[in-house]
GROMACS .gro file of C-alpha atoms in nm:
model
  462
    1MET     CA    1  -1.432   1.809   0.402
    2THR     CA    2  -1.110   1.622   0.539
    3LEU     CA    3  -1.264   1.319   0.736
    4ILE     CA    4  -1.280   1.019   0.502
    5LYS     CA    5  -1.457   0.746   0.614
    6SER     CA    6  -1.455   0.418   0.475
    7ILE     CA    7  -1.451   0.024   0.518
    8SER     CA    8  -1.076   0.022   0.589
    9GLY     CA    9  -1.090   0.265   0.815
   10ILE     CA   10  -1.103   0.617   0.888
   11ARG     CA   11  -0.834   0.946   0.800
   12GLY     CA   12  -0.834   1.306   0.807
   13THR     CA   13  -0.625   1.611   0.913
   14ILE     CA   14  -0.564   1.689   1.236
   15GLY     CA   15  -0.743   1.976   1.427
   16GLY     CA   16  -0.997   2.163   1.329
   17THR     CA   17  -1.417   2.112   1.433
   18VAL     CA   18  -1.570   1.769   1.505
   19GLY     CA   19  -1.653   1.528   1.227
   20ASP     CA   20  -1.518   1.743   0.937
   21ASN     CA   21  -1.130   1.686   1.081
   22LEU     CA   22  -0.983   1.395   1.239
   23THR     CA   23  -1.025   1.562   1.562
   24PRO     CA   24  -0.995   1.402   1.943
   25ILE     CA   25  -1.337   1.326   1.967
   26ASP     CA   26  -1.349   1.122   1.611
   27ALA     CA   27  -1.064   0.931   1.694
   28VAL     CA   28  -1.233   0.856   2.009
   29LYS     CA   29  -1.560   0.774   1.857
   30PHE     CA   30  -1.365   0.510   1.546
   31ALA     CA   31  -1.172   0.344   1.797
   32SER     CA   32  -1.497   0.253   2.037
   33ALA     CA   33  -1.644   0.169   1.710
   34TYR     CA   34  -1.430  -0.093   1.600
   35GLY     CA   35  -1.392  -0.217   1.960
   36SER     CA   36  -1.737  -0.248   2.021
   37TRP     CA   37  -1.734  -0.487   1.650
   38LEU     CA   38  -1.477  -0.648   1.746
   39LYS     CA   39  -1.611  -0.738   2.110
   40GLU     CA   40  -1.946  -0.869   1.930
   41GLU     CA   41  -1.728  -1.048   1.627
   42THR     CA   42  -1.544  -1.271   1.892
   43ASN     CA   43  -1.761  -1.274   2.178
   44LYS     CA   44  -1.536  -1.163   2.397
   45GLU     CA   45  -1.506  -0.939   2.703
   46HIS     CA   46  -1.144  -0.832   2.669
   47PRO     CA   47  -1.027  -0.880   2.322
   48THR     CA   48  -0.673  -0.842   2.244
   49VAL     CA   49  -0.572  -0.531   1.977
   50VAL     CA   50  -0.205  -0.475   1.873
   51ILE     CA   51  -0.114  -0.090   1.777
   52GLY     CA   52   0.156   0.079   1.600
   53ARG     CA   53   0.190   0.392   1.454
   54ASP     CA   54   0.421   0.560   1.179
   55ALA     CA   55   0.657   0.848   1.310
   56ARG     CA   56   0.348   1.173   1.223
   57ILE     CA   57   0.389   1.414   1.439
   58SER     CA   58   0.082   1.332   1.565
   59GLY     CA   59   0.106   0.998   1.623
   60ALA     CA   60   0.141   0.981   1.990
   61MET     CA   61  -0.131   1.178   2.069
   62ILE     CA   62  -0.380   0.971   1.848
   63GLN     CA   63  -0.252   0.668   1.944
   64GLN     CA   64  -0.297   0.738   2.342
   65LEU     CA   65  -0.643   0.854   2.268
   66VAL     CA   66  -0.716   0.518   2.045
   67MET     CA   67  -0.546   0.291   2.317
   68ASN     CA   68  -0.745   0.417   2.568
   69SER     CA   69  -1.081   0.390   2.455
   70LEU     CA   70  -1.001   0.046   2.386
   71VAL     CA   71  -0.918   0.012   2.744
   72GLY     CA   72  -1.210   0.131   2.847
   73LEU     CA   73  -1.447  -0.106   2.641
   74GLY     CA   74  -1.269  -0.388   2.827
   75ILE     CA   75  -0.988  -0.451   2.567
   76HIS     CA   76  -0.626  -0.512   2.606
   77VAL     CA   77  -0.377  -0.363   2.389
   78ILE     CA   78  -0.045  -0.439   2.279
   79ASP     CA   79   0.157  -0.140   2.190
   80LEU     CA   80   0.384  -0.141   1.969
   81GLY     CA   81   0.491   0.222   1.940
   82LEU     CA   82   0.689   0.343   1.667
   83SER     CA   83   0.617   0.049   1.346
   84THR     CA   84   0.536  -0.032   1.019
   85THR     CA   85   0.199  -0.113   0.869
   86PRO     CA   86   0.324  -0.442   0.749
   87THR     CA   87   0.519  -0.516   1.106
   88VAL     CA   88   0.150  -0.505   1.278
   89GLU     CA   89  -0.006  -0.712   0.993
   90VAL     CA   90   0.271  -0.982   1.130
   91ALA     CA   91   0.239  -0.945   1.485
   92VAL     CA   92  -0.113  -0.978   1.493
   93PRO     CA   93  -0.106  -1.351   1.445
   94ILE     CA   94   0.212  -1.391   1.629
   95GLU     CA   95   0.045  -1.245   1.959
   96LYS     CA   96  -0.282  -1.418   1.876
   97ALA     CA   97  -0.451  -1.072   1.898
   98ASP     CA   98  -0.771  -1.077   1.781
   99GLY     CA   99  -0.734  -0.776   1.622
  100GLY     CA  100  -0.496  -0.469   1.518
  101ILE     CA  101  -0.512  -0.140   1.437
  102ILE     CA  102  -0.265   0.073   1.254
  103LEU     CA  103  -0.210   0.458   1.283
  104THR     CA  104  -0.068   0.602   0.942
  105ALA     CA  105  -0.237   0.823   0.705
  106SER     CA  106   0.005   0.652   0.432
  107HIS     CA  107   0.142   0.906   0.179
  108ASN     CA  108  -0.047   1.128   0.278
  109PRO     CA  109   0.131   1.434   0.389
  110LYS     CA  110   0.223   1.544   0.768
  111GLN     CA  111  -0.097   1.639   0.852
  112TRP     CA  112  -0.290   1.371   0.758
  113ASN     CA  113  -0.375   1.077   1.023
  114ALA     CA  114  -0.562   0.779   0.982
  115LEU     CA  115  -0.711   0.456   1.179
  116LYS     CA  116  -0.635   0.170   0.956
  117LEU     CA  117  -0.835  -0.129   1.076
  118LEU     CA  118  -0.726  -0.497   1.108
  119ASN     CA  119  -0.921  -0.867   1.190
  120GLY     CA  120  -0.768  -1.163   1.337
  121LYS     CA  121  -0.537  -1.271   1.050
  122GLY     CA  122  -0.348  -0.925   1.044
  123GLU     CA  123  -0.562  -0.835   0.708
  124PHE     CA  124  -0.736  -0.526   0.667
  125LEU     CA  125  -1.131  -0.574   0.679
  126ASN     CA  126  -1.383  -0.645   0.436
  127ALA     CA  127  -1.628  -0.406   0.347
  128ALA     CA  128  -1.939  -0.648   0.553
  129ASN     CA  129  -1.742  -0.600   0.861
  130GLY     CA  130  -1.599  -0.199   0.790
  131GLN     CA  131  -1.969  -0.112   0.707
  132LYS     CA  132  -2.081  -0.258   1.072
  133ILE     CA  133  -1.790  -0.038   1.190
  134LEU     CA  134  -1.882   0.308   1.026
  135GLU     CA  135  -2.297   0.215   1.148
  136LYS     CA  136  -2.191   0.171   1.485
  137ALA     CA  137  -1.964   0.490   1.457
  138ALA     CA  138  -2.281   0.713   1.325
  139ASN     CA  139  -2.507   0.572   1.598
  140ASP     CA  140  -2.284   0.566   1.870
  141ASP     CA  141  -2.377   0.175   1.956
  142TYR     CA  142  -2.074   0.121   2.227
  143ILE     CA  143  -2.146   0.050   2.540
  144PHE     CA  144  -1.769   0.077   2.791
  145ALA     CA  145  -1.631  -0.185   3.113
  146GLU     CA  146  -1.728  -0.105   3.439
  147VAL     CA  147  -1.426   0.003   3.649
  148ASP     CA  148  -1.332  -0.382   3.741
  149ASP     CA  149  -1.389  -0.500   3.378
  150LEU     CA  150  -1.108  -0.223   3.225
  151GLY     CA  151  -0.845  -0.346   2.973
  152SER     CA  152  -0.461  -0.285   3.005
  153ILE     CA  153  -0.173  -0.235   2.802
  154THR     CA  154   0.129  -0.349   2.751
  155SER     CA  155   0.442  -0.220   2.558
  156ASP     CA  156   0.622  -0.438   2.352
  157ASP     CA  157   0.924  -0.246   2.104
  158THR     CA  158   1.066  -0.572   1.984
  159TYR     CA  159   0.856  -0.618   1.670
  160ILE     CA  160   1.055  -0.445   1.389
  161ASP     CA  161   1.314  -0.651   1.539
  162LYS     CA  162   1.096  -0.999   1.522
  163HIS     CA  163   0.994  -0.857   1.128
  164ILE     CA  164   1.359  -0.815   1.022
  165GLU     CA  165   1.404  -1.233   1.168
  166GLU     CA  166   1.125  -1.328   0.973
  167VAL     CA  167   1.189  -1.198   0.681
  168LEU     CA  168   1.536  -1.304   0.661
  169ALA     CA  169   1.393  -1.650   0.713
  170LEU     CA  170   1.242  -1.640   0.391
  171GLU     CA  171   1.381  -1.978   0.189
  172LEU     CA  172   1.392  -1.706  -0.109
  173VAL     CA  173   1.609  -1.453   0.060
  174ASP     CA  174   1.974  -1.536   0.038
  175VAL     CA  175   2.158  -1.324   0.286
  176ALA     CA  176   2.501  -1.537   0.197
  177ILE     CA  177   2.458  -1.379  -0.164
  178VAL     CA  178   2.371  -1.045  -0.080
  179LYS     CA  179   2.653  -1.022   0.206
  180LYS     CA  180   2.918  -1.096  -0.115
  181SER     CA  181   2.759  -0.866  -0.350
  182GLY     CA  182   2.908  -0.545  -0.160
  183PHE     CA  183   2.583  -0.353  -0.220
  184ARG     CA  184   2.607  -0.006  -0.130
  185VAL     CA  185   2.285   0.162  -0.097
  186VAL     CA  186   2.071   0.497  -0.028
  187VAL     CA  187   1.793   0.501   0.187
  188ASP     CA  188   1.510   0.782   0.156
  189ALA     CA  189   1.317   0.738   0.466
  190VAL     CA  190   1.084   1.027   0.475
  191ASN     CA  191   1.192   1.077   0.842
  192SER     CA  192   0.968   0.810   0.949
  193THR     CA  193   0.905   0.418   1.072
  194GLY     CA  194   1.108   0.351   0.780
  195GLY     CA  195   1.458   0.496   0.902
  196ILE     CA  196   1.419   0.197   1.173
  197ALA     CA  197   1.315  -0.073   1.006
  198ILE     CA  198   1.502  -0.050   0.647
  199PRO     CA  199   1.885   0.020   0.729
  200LYS     CA  200   1.867  -0.213   0.988
  201LEU     CA  201   1.751  -0.515   0.778
  202LEU     CA  202   2.010  -0.376   0.493
  203LYS     CA  203   2.289  -0.422   0.779
  204LYS     CA  204   2.219  -0.717   0.883
  205MET     CA  205   2.231  -0.856   0.522
  206GLY     CA  206   2.575  -0.691   0.468
  207VAL     CA  207   2.411  -0.374   0.315
  208ASP     CA  208   2.651  -0.076   0.350
  209VAL     CA  209   2.357   0.167   0.361
  210VAL     CA  210   2.351   0.571   0.342
  211GLU     CA  211   2.060   0.687   0.536
  212LEU     CA  212   1.867   0.983   0.405
  213TYR     CA  213   1.615   1.110   0.587
  214CYS     CA  214   1.606   0.818   0.809
  215GLU     CA  215   1.514   1.013   1.115
  216PRO     CA  216   1.174   0.907   1.246
  217ASN     CA  217   1.072   1.234   1.414
  218GLY     CA  218   0.787   1.290   1.109
  219HIS     CA  219   0.862   1.601   0.955
  220PHE     CA  220   0.862   1.454   0.609
  221PRO     CA  221   1.111   1.657   0.415
  222HIS     CA  222   0.932   1.644   0.103
  223ASN     CA  223   0.566   1.488  -0.055
  224PRO     CA  224   0.578   1.173   0.127
  225GLU     CA  225   0.469   0.975  -0.185
  226PRO     CA  226   0.726   0.826  -0.335
  227LEU     CA  227   0.732   0.973  -0.754
  228LYS     CA  228   0.997   1.105  -0.881
  229GLU     CA  229   0.956   1.433  -0.888
  230HIS     CA  230   0.929   1.420  -0.472
  231LEU     CA  231   1.307   1.216  -0.498
  232THR     CA  232   1.578   1.484  -0.627
  233ASP     CA  233   1.772   1.451  -0.312
  234LEU     CA  234   1.744   1.063  -0.321
  235SER     CA  235   1.862   1.041  -0.727
  236GLU     CA  236   2.158   1.320  -0.643
  237LEU     CA  237   2.326   1.139  -0.314
  238VAL     CA  238   2.258   0.759  -0.495
  239VAL     CA  239   2.487   0.938  -0.803
  240LYS     CA  240   2.684   1.119  -0.537
  241GLU     CA  241   2.771   0.790  -0.288
  242LYS     CA  242   2.852   0.621  -0.644
  243ALA     CA  243   2.604   0.370  -0.472
  244ASP     CA  244   2.438   0.068  -0.658
  245PHE     CA  245   2.130   0.162  -0.607
  246GLY     CA  246   1.884   0.428  -0.392
  247LEU     CA  247   1.521   0.334  -0.223
  248THR     CA  248   1.226   0.468  -0.091
  249VAL     CA  249   0.949   0.433   0.141
  250ASP     CA  250   0.639   0.581   0.278
  251PRO     CA  251   0.550   0.706   0.621
  252ASP     CA  252   0.440   0.367   0.706
  253VAL     CA  253   0.654   0.172   0.482
  254ASP     CA  254   0.443  -0.078   0.271
  255ARG     CA  255   0.502   0.104  -0.059
  256LEU     CA  256   0.851   0.057  -0.253
  257ALA     CA  257   0.988   0.243  -0.507
  258PHE     CA  258   1.378   0.206  -0.626
  259MET     CA  259   1.594   0.417  -0.801
  260SER     CA  260   1.937   0.314  -1.067
  261GLU     CA  261   2.295   0.345  -0.998
  262ASP     CA  262   2.265   0.621  -1.266
  263GLY     CA  263   1.982   0.854  -1.030
  264GLU     CA  264   1.715   0.702  -1.264
  265MET     CA  265   1.362   0.566  -1.123
  266PHE     CA  266   1.354   0.190  -1.134
  267GLY     CA  267   0.938   0.261  -1.228
  268GLU     CA  268   0.704   0.223  -0.890
  269GLU     CA  269   0.492  -0.019  -1.141
  270TYR     CA  270   0.833  -0.226  -1.180
  271THR     CA  271   0.908  -0.313  -0.781
  272LEU     CA  272   0.636  -0.610  -0.819
  273VAL     CA  273   0.734  -0.716  -1.136
  274ALA     CA  274   1.121  -0.730  -1.040
  275CYS     CA  275   1.059  -0.904  -0.726
  276ALA     CA  276   0.745  -1.123  -0.923
  277ASP     CA  277   1.030  -1.213  -1.149
  278TYR     CA  278   1.256  -1.350  -0.876
  279VAL     CA  279   0.988  -1.567  -0.696
  280LEU     CA  280   0.838  -1.645  -1.020
  281GLY     CA  281   1.151  -1.855  -1.139
  282LYS     CA  282   1.234  -1.990  -0.831
  283THR     CA  283   0.825  -2.129  -0.755
  284PRO     CA  284   0.611  -2.112  -1.069
  285GLY     CA  285   0.268  -1.998  -1.027
  286ASN     CA  286  -0.022  -1.741  -1.046
  287THR     CA  287   0.041  -1.361  -1.007
  288VAL     CA  288  -0.268  -1.110  -0.938
  289SER     CA  289  -0.214  -0.722  -0.918
  290ASN     CA  290  -0.523  -0.445  -0.907
  291LEU     CA  291  -0.696  -0.334  -1.267
  292SER     CA  292  -0.464  -0.014  -1.246
  293SER     CA  293  -0.116  -0.173  -1.224
  294SER     CA  294   0.073  -0.245  -1.498
  295ARG     CA  295   0.052  -0.506  -1.753
  296ALA     CA  296   0.453  -0.586  -1.707
  297LEU     CA  297   0.332  -0.825  -1.426
  298ARG     CA  298   0.077  -0.984  -1.694
  299ASP     CA  299   0.413  -1.066  -1.931
  300VAL     CA  300   0.666  -1.146  -1.671
  301THR     CA  301   0.385  -1.398  -1.523
  302GLU     CA  302   0.343  -1.549  -1.879
  303LYS     CA  303   0.705  -1.576  -1.924
  304HIS     CA  304   0.752  -1.806  -1.633
  305GLY     CA  305   0.436  -2.004  -1.715
  306GLY     CA  306   0.218  -1.896  -1.496
  307THR     CA  307  -0.178  -1.667  -1.513
  308TYR     CA  308  -0.198  -1.371  -1.430
  309GLN     CA  309  -0.484  -1.196  -1.297
  310ALA     CA  310  -0.636  -0.913  -1.182
  311SER     CA  311  -0.841  -0.786  -0.888
  312ALA     CA  312  -1.080  -0.435  -0.861
  313VAL     CA  313  -0.864  -0.177  -0.709
  314GLY     CA  314  -0.787  -0.181  -0.305
  315GLU     CA  315  -0.583  -0.388  -0.123
  316VAL     CA  316  -0.791  -0.642   0.059
  317ASN     CA  317  -0.941  -0.702  -0.297
  318VAL     CA  318  -0.594  -0.819  -0.435
  319VAL     CA  319  -0.575  -1.026  -0.149
  320SER     CA  320  -0.886  -1.237  -0.206
  321LYS     CA  321  -0.831  -1.241  -0.539
  322MET     CA  322  -0.482  -1.397  -0.433
  323LYS     CA  323  -0.637  -1.683  -0.221
  324GLU     CA  324  -0.875  -1.739  -0.477
  325VAL     CA  325  -0.602  -1.836  -0.787
  326LYS     CA  326  -0.338  -1.975  -0.505
  327ALA     CA  327  -0.078  -1.648  -0.571
  328VAL     CA  328   0.273  -1.729  -0.509
  329ILE     CA  329   0.297  -1.339  -0.495
  330GLY     CA  330   0.100  -1.038  -0.577
  331GLY     CA  331   0.056  -0.672  -0.498
  332GLU     CA  332  -0.013  -0.350  -0.634
  333GLY     CA  333   0.173  -0.098  -0.891
  334ASN     CA  334   0.182   0.132  -0.606
  335GLY     CA  335   0.520  -0.053  -0.519
  336GLY     CA  336   0.352  -0.253  -0.297
  337ILE     CA  337   0.453  -0.630  -0.262
  338ILE     CA  338   0.235  -0.889  -0.070
  339TYR     CA  339   0.431  -1.253  -0.032
  340PRO     CA  340   0.194  -1.502   0.142
  341ASP     CA  341   0.512  -1.701   0.292
  342THR     CA  342   0.500  -1.459   0.491
  343HIS     CA  343   0.151  -1.223   0.492
  344TYR     CA  344  -0.100  -1.119   0.302
  345GLY     CA  345  -0.037  -0.725   0.290
  346ARG     CA  346   0.205  -0.496   0.130
  347ASP     CA  347   0.531  -0.468   0.312
  348SER     CA  348   0.818  -0.374   0.185
  349LEU     CA  349   1.075  -0.507   0.386
  350VAL     CA  350   0.995  -0.862   0.218
  351GLY     CA  351   1.040  -0.616  -0.101
  352VAL     CA  352   1.368  -0.533  -0.031
  353ALA     CA  353   1.512  -0.876   0.102
  354LEU     CA  354   1.366  -1.004  -0.269
  355PHE     CA  355   1.467  -0.712  -0.466
  356LEU     CA  356   1.866  -0.752  -0.333
  357THR     CA  357   1.844  -1.168  -0.354
  358HIS     CA  358   1.754  -1.117  -0.716
  359LEU     CA  359   2.040  -0.858  -0.842
  360ALA     CA  360   2.257  -1.078  -0.660
  361GLU     CA  361   2.223  -1.368  -0.843
  362LYS     CA  362   2.163  -1.176  -1.181
  363LYS     CA  363   2.507  -0.985  -1.098
  364CYS     CA  364   2.439  -0.694  -1.266
  365SER     CA  365   2.353  -0.351  -1.252
  366VAL     CA  366   1.986  -0.203  -1.142
  367SER     CA  367   1.951  -0.030  -1.441
  368GLU     CA  368   2.027  -0.345  -1.679
  369LEU     CA  369   1.786  -0.567  -1.480
  370ARG     CA  370   1.486  -0.274  -1.514
  371ALA     CA  371   1.629  -0.316  -1.929
  372THR     CA  372   1.511  -0.677  -1.961
  373TYR     CA  373   1.140  -0.602  -1.850
  374PRO     CA  374   0.921  -0.520  -2.126
  375SER     CA  375   0.886  -0.126  -2.107
  376TYR     CA  376   0.491   0.031  -2.044
  377PHE     CA  377   0.418   0.370  -2.005
  378MET     CA  378   0.137   0.488  -1.754
  379SER     CA  379  -0.072   0.846  -1.794
  380LYS     CA  380  -0.309   0.935  -1.445
  381ASN     CA  381  -0.576   1.165  -1.495
  382LYS     CA  382  -0.938   1.334  -1.423
  383ILE     CA  383  -1.238   1.445  -1.596
  384GLN     CA  384  -1.473   1.662  -1.371
  385LEU     CA  385  -1.860   1.611  -1.378
  386THR     CA  386  -2.149   1.811  -1.327
  387PRO     CA  387  -2.325   1.694  -1.025
  388GLU     CA  388  -2.613   1.573  -1.228
  389LEU     CA  389  -2.440   1.375  -1.424
  390ASP     CA  390  -2.528   1.049  -1.406
  391VAL     CA  391  -2.169   0.902  -1.415
  392ASP     CA  392  -2.254   0.522  -1.422
  393ALA     CA  393  -2.440   0.554  -1.757
  394ILE     CA  394  -2.160   0.742  -1.910
  395LEU     CA  395  -1.898   0.469  -1.802
  396LYS     CA  396  -2.196   0.208  -1.984
  397GLY     CA  397  -2.163   0.458  -2.284
  398PHE     CA  398  -1.805   0.390  -2.276
  399HIS     CA  399  -1.856   0.046  -2.224
  400ASN     CA  400  -2.081   0.021  -2.495
  401LYS     CA  401  -1.829   0.227  -2.748
  402HIS     CA  402  -1.516  -0.057  -2.698
  403ILE     CA  403  -1.800  -0.379  -2.669
  404ASN     CA  404  -1.576  -0.575  -2.917
  405GLU     CA  405  -1.285  -0.518  -2.739
  406GLU     CA  406  -1.186  -0.715  -2.415
  407VAL     CA  407  -1.369  -0.535  -2.137
  408THR     CA  408  -1.332  -0.616  -1.734
  409THR     CA  409  -1.655  -0.405  -1.540
  410ILE     CA  410  -1.566  -0.546  -1.149
  411ASP     CA  411  -1.418  -0.197  -1.104
  412GLY     CA  412  -1.524   0.102  -1.343
  413VAL     CA  413  -1.470  -0.048  -1.706
  414LYS     CA  414  -1.122  -0.158  -1.870
  415VAL     CA  415  -1.032  -0.178  -2.190
  416ASP     CA  416  -0.782  -0.393  -2.323
  417PHE     CA  417  -0.659  -0.262  -2.636
  418ASP     CA  418  -0.350  -0.508  -2.796
  419ASP     CA  419  -0.068  -0.265  -2.680
  420CYS     CA  420  -0.194  -0.037  -2.420
  421TRP     CA  421  -0.487  -0.059  -2.185
  422VAL     CA  422  -0.761   0.233  -1.992
  423HIS     CA  423  -0.949   0.172  -1.676
  424LEU     CA  424  -1.215   0.384  -1.539
  425ARG     CA  425  -1.294   0.460  -1.219
  426LYS     CA  426  -1.547   0.676  -1.074
  427SER     CA  427  -1.514   0.884  -0.729
  428ASN     CA  428  -1.679   0.771  -0.394
  429THR     CA  429  -1.655   1.155  -0.259
  430GLU     CA  430  -1.725   1.359  -0.568
  431PRO     CA  431  -1.863   1.357  -0.914
  432ILE     CA  432  -1.517   1.275  -1.106
  433ILE     CA  433  -1.396   0.997  -1.357
  434ARG     CA  434  -1.084   0.886  -1.288
  435ILE     CA  435  -0.836   0.834  -1.598
  436TYR     CA  436  -0.548   0.573  -1.616
  437THR     CA  437  -0.429   0.452  -1.975
  438GLU     CA  438  -0.065   0.238  -2.015
  439ALA     CA  439   0.052   0.256  -2.391
  440LEU     CA  440   0.414   0.128  -2.492
  441SER     CA  441   0.502   0.501  -2.503
  442GLN     CA  442   0.421   0.839  -2.270
  443GLU     CA  443   0.326   1.013  -2.605
  444LYS     CA  444   0.067   0.729  -2.691
  445ALA     CA  445  -0.092   0.661  -2.302
  446ASP     CA  446  -0.128   1.052  -2.340
  447GLN     CA  447  -0.313   1.046  -2.615
  448LEU     CA  448  -0.512   0.781  -2.490
  449ALA     CA  449  -0.580   0.975  -2.201
  450HIS     CA  450  -0.695   1.251  -2.423
  451ASP     CA  451  -0.884   1.086  -2.659
  452THR     CA  452  -1.127   0.907  -2.367
  453ILE     CA  453  -1.140   1.234  -2.189
  454THR     CA  454  -1.313   1.364  -2.542
  455ALA     CA  455  -1.482   1.054  -2.557
  456LEU     CA  456  -1.641   1.085  -2.226
  457LYS     CA  457  -1.780   1.436  -2.281
  458GLU     CA  458  -1.921   1.343  -2.600
  459ILE     CA  459  -2.095   1.026  -2.403
  460ALA     CA  460  -2.191   1.317  -2.130
  461GLY     CA  461  -2.329   1.613  -2.427
  462ILE     CA  462  -2.058   1.816  -2.211
   0.00000   0.00000   0.00000
């Protein structure tokens, strides 16, 4: 089954049978459920929804289905066309819209697409609202408008430029110092909309841009998740071009990873660490990331006199905790930067601009900057269980086994030791426990994962 329904939207593979894949009928069903919920939520006959998409091959088809389903409900649509997730998030409040939909499957391969749903603040829906939409879709609970009450579609392709101008206007973004630095940067945008947005931003900051896979045609030249093993072409080109660094974004431009001048990964976890280091140096305060993110953010935050807090995994949970503790910056270890001075959403454009300013002020190479941060190493594994095993009981057993350690249970079980940690989360769709570990060496992280798997099997009696 490749149709996944969650509180944040729906994603699946294109083609196949209705209800098992993201078919045209499924796109219409869930767009209609969202639109119907929005009409009830706003108590408006004609709410407004902003829609944008990444460059996936299926994007234009899905967008037409979604937009016209909303029109059929009497909803007015502002069509941004090719866009990015953070650009749509920025556009919703500017347009005083009631909601937004981003058509993207993020880092998933090209056969996938998805509807990501936003509220009137341009933020992802909370669990309660997401559940209401799932129930509407399950019950076909929507009433379409009569002919005189149909909605409309207005196109506006200027929002990437508006988004860039908002980023450049940030107090902590210093375009002048970046221009003086004369940076040369290689950009791998995996042939999606980052190929429009990121080079434009860089050029406005006076950066010499070398474009790699920046044609937004949806034909991803490699696995679009920005991990080291997928970025060999970027690594080679950074060295060949004698660039100051390389950067890559995922197809919807909410994940950002840097590559040092020597072609080595800066580390996706360290995107947030570096940006937070810069922001905290100018505006001391608190930070937030999710439980599976690197301890390095905590270390950098405490170095600047702030307090670090961890949230449950998921952007909506990070945002909620950031608002609660008034964090000045936060995000996720997958390269997602959330900077409240712009909006409460992961934004690679903001991350690029903050990182460039930081690097220009430091007057050092990217590898030298990376060496200033504590080095942690992660291991990510999973253990497959049989369906009859009680996953919750196994996690509780692991918790009890480490009752004298620092344990967090807001999202699975996380055990913090002096120099390492392990985080266990169960899958919502299959009998799997995901295991994340971090330590001061890769060997120790891998060993901790191995020891954890052994302990879980003992607890489960397998």
